[in-house]
Tab-separated table of C-alpha atoms and ligand atoms in Angstrom:
chain	number	residue	atom	x	y	z
A	9	MET	CA	26.368	-29.381	7.474
A	10	HIS	CA	27.858	-25.904	6.883
A	11	PHE	CA	25.414	-23.147	7.486
A	12	GLY	CA	27.567	-20.213	6.353
A	13	PRO	CA	29.333	-17.436	8.203
A	14	ARG	CA	26.196	-15.183	8.549
A	15	LEU	CA	24.016	-17.742	10.248
A	16	GLU	CA	26.959	-19.018	12.355
A	17	ALA	CA	27.561	-15.442	13.569
A	18	VAL	CA	23.942	-15.187	14.479
A	19	ALA	CA	24.095	-18.394	16.369
A	20	ALA	CA	27.223	-17.219	18.191
A	21	LEU	CA	25.337	-14.118	19.419
A	22	VAL	CA	22.387	-16.196	20.915
A	23	PRO	CA	22.785	-16.523	24.674
A	24	PRO	CA	22.113	-20.053	25.882
A	25	CYS	CA	18.410	-20.492	26.764
A	26	ARG	CA	15.629	-23.065	27.049
A	27	THR	CA	13.208	-21.962	24.301
A	28	LEU	CA	13.912	-19.750	21.358
A	29	ALA	CA	11.740	-18.395	18.619
A	30	ASP	CA	13.274	-18.024	15.174
A	31	VAL	CA	11.020	-15.491	13.415
A	32	GLY	CA	11.159	-15.726	9.647
A	33	THR	CA	12.904	-19.087	9.856
A	34	ASP	CA	12.717	-20.101	6.203
A	35	HIS	CA	14.580	-23.438	6.197
A	36	ALA	CA	14.850	-23.633	10.038
A	37	TYR	CA	18.657	-23.934	9.767
A	38	LEU	CA	19.266	-21.614	12.708
A	39	PRO	CA	17.322	-23.707	15.248
A	40	VAL	CA	19.139	-26.775	13.938
A	41	LEU	CA	22.513	-25.157	14.365
A	42	LEU	CA	21.649	-23.938	17.864
A	43	LEU	CA	20.422	-27.377	18.912
A	44	GLN	CA	23.567	-28.999	17.454
A	45	GLU	CA	25.671	-26.537	19.500
A	46	GLY	CA	23.667	-27.330	22.667
A	47	LYS	CA	22.784	-23.634	23.139
A	48	ILE	CA	19.023	-24.184	23.278
A	49	GLU	CA	16.713	-27.050	24.344
A	50	GLN	CA	13.914	-26.396	22.019
A	51	ALA	CA	12.719	-23.932	19.353
A	52	ILE	CA	9.627	-22.480	17.679
A	53	ALA	CA	10.372	-21.890	14.044
A	54	GLY	CA	7.898	-19.404	12.639
A	55	ASP	CA	7.325	-18.110	9.152
A	56	VAL	CA	4.437	-16.222	7.608
A	57	VAL	CA	4.703	-17.879	4.153
A	58	PRO	CA	3.664	-21.531	3.536
A	59	GLY	CA	6.677	-22.410	1.321
A	60	PRO	CA	9.330	-21.608	3.957
A	61	CYS	CA	7.198	-23.450	6.561
A	62	GLU	CA	7.245	-26.522	4.344
A	63	ALA	CA	10.987	-26.153	3.875
A	64	ALA	CA	11.340	-25.859	7.680
A	65	ARG	CA	9.339	-28.986	8.312
A	66	HIS	CA	11.486	-30.796	5.750
A	67	THR	CA	14.698	-29.757	7.510
A	68	VAL	CA	13.228	-30.759	10.915
A	69	ARG	CA	12.469	-34.264	9.580
A	70	GLN	CA	15.851	-34.466	7.903
A	71	PHE	CA	17.618	-33.871	11.245
A	72	HIS	CA	15.107	-35.942	13.297
A	73	LEU	CA	14.323	-32.946	15.469
A	74	GLU	CA	10.474	-33.241	15.517
A	75	GLU	CA	10.564	-33.351	19.346
A	76	ARG	CA	12.618	-30.185	19.606
A	77	ILE	CA	11.534	-27.797	16.803
A	78	THR	CA	7.883	-26.808	16.290
A	79	VAL	CA	7.120	-25.097	12.980
A	80	ARG	CA	4.319	-22.525	13.169
A	81	GLN	CA	2.953	-20.522	10.292
A	82	GLY	CA	1.927	-16.891	11.089
A	83	SER	CA	3.275	-13.446	11.323
A	84	GLY	CA	6.228	-12.724	13.603
A	85	LEU	CA	5.775	-13.259	17.292
A	86	THR	CA	1.971	-13.680	17.012
A	87	VAL	CA	2.729	-17.430	16.777
A	88	VAL	CA	4.269	-17.377	20.259
A	89	ALA	CA	2.344	-17.231	23.562
A	90	PRO	CA	3.606	-14.690	26.208
A	91	GLY	CA	6.161	-16.404	28.473
A	92	GLU	CA	6.725	-19.227	25.985
A	93	VAL	CA	10.204	-18.160	24.798
A	94	GLU	CA	13.133	-16.318	26.393
A	95	THR	CA	14.805	-15.263	23.181
A	96	ALA	CA	13.704	-14.348	19.697
A	97	VAL	CA	15.857	-14.137	16.577
A	98	MET	CA	14.920	-12.102	13.525
A	99	ALA	CA	17.537	-12.561	10.742
A	100	GLY	CA	17.668	-11.754	7.102
A	101	MET	CA	14.860	-9.205	6.971
A	102	GLY	CA	14.690	-5.479	6.840
A	103	ALA	CA	14.469	-3.313	9.990
A	104	GLU	CA	11.029	-2.086	8.906
A	105	THR	CA	9.680	-5.614	8.950
A	106	MET	CA	11.333	-6.262	12.394
A	107	LEU	CA	9.676	-3.181	13.809
A	108	GLN	CA	6.345	-4.200	12.401
A	109	ILE	CA	6.755	-7.618	14.027
A	110	LEU	CA	7.671	-6.046	17.343
A	111	GLY	CA	4.671	-3.773	17.211
A	112	GLU	CA	2.282	-6.656	16.435
A	113	ALA	CA	2.951	-8.595	19.622
A	114	PRO	CA	4.380	-6.438	22.480
A	115	GLU	CA	2.938	-8.832	25.036
A	116	VAL	CA	5.561	-11.390	23.979
A	117	TRP	CA	8.699	-9.289	24.275
A	118	GLN	CA	7.356	-7.333	27.354
A	119	HIS	CA	6.865	-10.602	29.304
A	120	PRO	CA	9.364	-10.879	32.226
A	121	ALA	CA	10.463	-14.252	30.886
A	122	PHE	CA	11.574	-12.789	27.663
A	123	ARG	CA	15.261	-11.817	27.955
A	124	HIS	CA	16.951	-11.382	24.540
A	125	LEU	CA	16.386	-10.222	20.998
A	126	VAL	CA	19.026	-11.149	18.358
A	127	LEU	CA	18.624	-9.110	15.235
A	128	GLN	CA	20.367	-9.349	11.875
A	129	PRO	CA	18.824	-6.588	9.785
A	130	MET	CA	19.390	-6.302	5.999
A	131	SER	CA	18.927	-2.570	6.149
A	132	ASP	CA	18.302	0.434	8.478
A	133	SER	CA	19.975	-0.905	11.614
A	134	CYS	CA	19.885	2.648	12.976
A	135	ARG	CA	16.094	2.317	13.374
A	136	LEU	CA	16.642	-0.742	15.693
A	137	ARG	CA	19.083	1.178	17.879
A	138	LEU	CA	16.485	3.909	18.166
A	139	TRP	CA	13.748	1.392	18.914
A	140	ALA	CA	15.866	-0.029	21.697
A	141	GLU	CA	16.342	3.306	23.355
A	142	ASP	CA	12.692	4.228	22.985
A	143	HIS	CA	11.436	0.901	24.409
A	144	GLY	CA	13.634	0.281	27.388
A	145	TRP	CA	16.071	-2.128	25.729
A	146	ALA	CA	19.827	-1.911	25.533
A	147	VAL	CA	22.076	-2.907	22.638
A	148	VAL	CA	24.579	-4.954	24.571
A	149	ARG	CA	26.641	-6.426	21.756
A	150	GLU	CA	27.114	-5.858	18.063
A	151	GLU	CA	28.869	-7.839	15.469
A	152	LEU	CA	29.874	-7.653	11.801
A	153	VAL	CA	30.326	-10.583	9.576
A	154	ARG	CA	31.221	-10.959	5.872
A	155	GLU	CA	29.526	-13.558	3.673
A	156	GLY	CA	30.408	-13.307	0.032
A	157	LYS	CA	30.550	-9.730	-1.072
A	158	ARG	CA	28.374	-8.359	1.759
A	159	LEU	CA	28.954	-7.226	5.269
A	160	TYR	CA	26.120	-8.119	7.725
A	161	GLU	CA	25.326	-6.293	11.003
A	162	LEU	CA	24.113	-8.201	14.090
A	163	LEU	CA	22.697	-6.778	17.301
A	164	LEU	CA	21.987	-8.377	20.696
A	165	LEU	CA	19.413	-6.553	22.857
A	166	GLU	CA	18.270	-7.072	26.369
A	167	PRO	CA	15.754	-5.258	28.610
A	168	SER	CA	17.298	-2.217	30.314
A	169	PRO	CA	14.792	0.561	31.151
A	170	GLY	CA	16.148	4.029	30.746
A	171	TRP	CA	19.190	2.958	28.570
A	172	LYS	CA	20.582	5.655	26.383
A	173	TYR	CA	22.514	4.926	23.190
A	174	PRO	CA	26.117	5.775	24.033
A	175	GLY	CA	27.313	6.756	20.634
A	176	SER	CA	26.845	9.911	18.537
A	177	CYS	CA	26.150	8.046	15.290
A	178	ARG	CA	23.346	5.526	15.213
A	179	GLU	CA	24.320	4.329	11.691
A	180	VAL	CA	27.347	2.397	13.074
A	181	GLY	CA	27.037	0.323	16.172
A	182	ASP	CA	28.858	1.987	19.126
A	183	ASP	CA	29.942	-1.408	20.387
A	184	LEU	CA	31.757	-2.017	17.118
A	185	VAL	CA	33.503	1.382	17.413
A	186	ARG	CA	34.499	0.885	21.060
A	187	ARG	CA	35.930	-2.617	20.335
A	188	HIS	CA	37.593	-1.507	17.088
A	189	HIS	CA	35.954	-4.383	15.309
A	190	PRO	CA	38.259	-5.867	12.676
A	191	LEU	CA	35.689	-5.252	9.943
A	192	LEU	CA	34.819	-1.746	11.047
A	193	ALA	CA	37.106	0.157	8.768
A	194	GLU	CA	35.682	-1.715	5.752
A	195	PHE	CA	32.146	-1.155	6.934
A	196	VAL	CA	32.602	2.548	7.504
A	197	ALA	CA	34.368	2.921	4.083
A	198	GLU	CA	31.420	1.227	2.347
A	199	LYS	CA	28.912	3.511	4.083
A	200	LYS	CA	31.017	6.605	3.161
A	201	LYS	CA	31.248	5.554	-0.474
A	202	LYS	CA	27.445	5.243	-0.573
A	203	ILE	CA	26.865	8.605	1.039
A	204	GLN	CA	29.430	10.235	-1.241
A	205	ARG	CA	27.646	8.748	-4.276
A	206	LEU	CA	24.359	10.193	-3.062
A	207	LEU	CA	25.817	13.595	-2.320
A	208	THR	CA	27.489	13.739	-5.775
A	209	GLN	CA	24.156	12.909	-7.465
A	210	MET	CA	22.371	15.570	-5.412
A	211	ASP	CA	25.070	18.151	-6.092
A	212	ARG	CA	23.771	18.378	-9.689
A	213	SER	CA	20.571	20.054	-8.553
A	214	GLU	CA	20.357	23.274	-6.577
A	215	ARG	CA	17.046	22.206	-5.096
A	216	ALA	CA	18.470	18.827	-3.931
A	217	ARG	CA	21.484	20.700	-2.456
A	218	ALA	CA	19.112	22.858	-0.411
A	219	SER	CA	17.094	19.900	0.910
A	220	ARG	CA	16.957	18.497	4.391
A	221	GLN	CA	18.033	15.126	3.071
A	222	TYR	CA	21.227	16.642	1.738
A	223	LYS	CA	22.035	18.192	5.122
A	224	GLU	CA	21.391	14.820	6.776
A	225	TYR	CA	23.787	13.092	4.430
A	226	GLU	CA	26.385	15.787	4.957
A	227	THR	CA	26.023	15.328	8.813
A	228	LEU	CA	26.232	11.606	8.401
A	229	TRP	CA	29.345	11.923	6.243
A	230	LYS	CA	31.024	14.025	9.003
A	231	GLN	CA	30.057	11.533	11.698
A	232	LEU	CA	31.549	8.728	9.620
A	233	GLU	CA	34.749	10.756	9.075
A	234	GLU	CA	35.126	11.024	12.850
A	235	ILE	CA	34.864	7.337	13.647
A	236	ASP	CA	38.099	5.927	14.928
A	237	CYS	CA	38.327	2.480	13.435
A	238	GLY	CA	41.473	1.638	15.262
A	239	ASN	CA	45.183	1.833	14.302
A	240	GLY	CA	44.683	5.394	13.199
A	241	ARG	CA	42.271	4.398	10.460
A	242	ASN	CA	38.986	6.126	9.994
A	243	GLY	CA	37.250	4.127	7.269
A	244	LYS	CA	39.336	5.305	4.326
B	129	SAM	N1	15.958	-16.143	8.969
B	129	SAM	C1	16.506	-16.836	7.802
B	129	SAM	C2	17.919	-16.421	7.567
B	129	SAM	O1	18.435	-15.501	8.137
B	129	SAM	O2	18.531	-17.129	6.761
B	129	SAM	C3	15.681	-16.609	6.594
B	129	SAM	C4	15.651	-15.212	6.043
B	129	SAM	S1	14.521	-15.013	4.670
B	129	SAM	C5	15.431	-13.945	3.703
B	129	SAM	C6	13.248	-13.987	5.344
B	129	SAM	C7	12.063	-14.854	5.864
B	129	SAM	O3	11.248	-14.046	6.657
B	129	SAM	C8	11.234	-15.389	4.719
B	129	SAM	O4	11.126	-16.798	4.787
B	129	SAM	C9	9.861	-14.680	4.909
B	129	SAM	O5	8.792	-15.521	4.514
B	129	SAM	C10	9.901	-14.425	6.394
B	129	SAM	N2	9.065	-13.335	6.874
B	129	SAM	C11	8.900	-12.105	6.338
B	129	SAM	N3	8.018	-11.414	7.061
B	129	SAM	C12	7.636	-12.196	8.059
B	129	SAM	C13	6.747	-12.048	9.190
B	129	SAM	N4	6.096	-10.914	9.369
B	129	SAM	N5	6.573	-13.043	10.053
B	129	SAM	C14	7.282	-14.170	9.906
B	129	SAM	N6	8.075	-14.402	8.857
B	129	SAM	C15	8.270	-13.452	7.941
């Protein structure tokens, strides 16, 4: 079965471990993929909504993985006991939801047995980089992947008290910049286009032009301009 480039990239970022929690699992495809790859021994597939839990149970039966994947209904990491998993994945949801999930069950990710967070946010990845810095976690690897028309960001975090974000711009993963990721120029160009559109809209109003938001967009635009995407390109 083909799971698609996005989920395959998420799986590639998961470090081998014994037990993984897939938070917001929907069809439980990620745990199936990770078990097929031999990267994990067992998984807890959690989802807050009954429909996705039913879909997950169906997938588990279809792949005869009842002994390896447990489906649990509930919010985020509240379905996991502290010390029960070493890694949690949150994919396909907004950063706001991820932060809410992390805030709901700190006893799970603060447990010494818990080693990795794999995040694939649909928005606001900068807030996750900030969360890492504020909570003693380091962003140790970042990825970009294209599926269809969209580019997706992926982050791997591990505990690292005192870690400071090394880049100047939290909107674009520093690891992507340092490695001159092959999709970086495209990613930066998309972001610049979006910011340019917003600035052009705001330019029509004197009040908008004088706002803090306008200044923030201008600063972000300059930061994006300065990113070296490799081969002399800077996201144009
Ligand atoms: N993780 C899968 C993926 O990446 O393909 C599914 C992503 S799907 C778009 C998001 C899933 O997250 C939905 O099934 C939704 O019910 C679930 N979800 C949203 N908030 C949640 C929460 N607080 N706890 C658990 N699941 C949640």
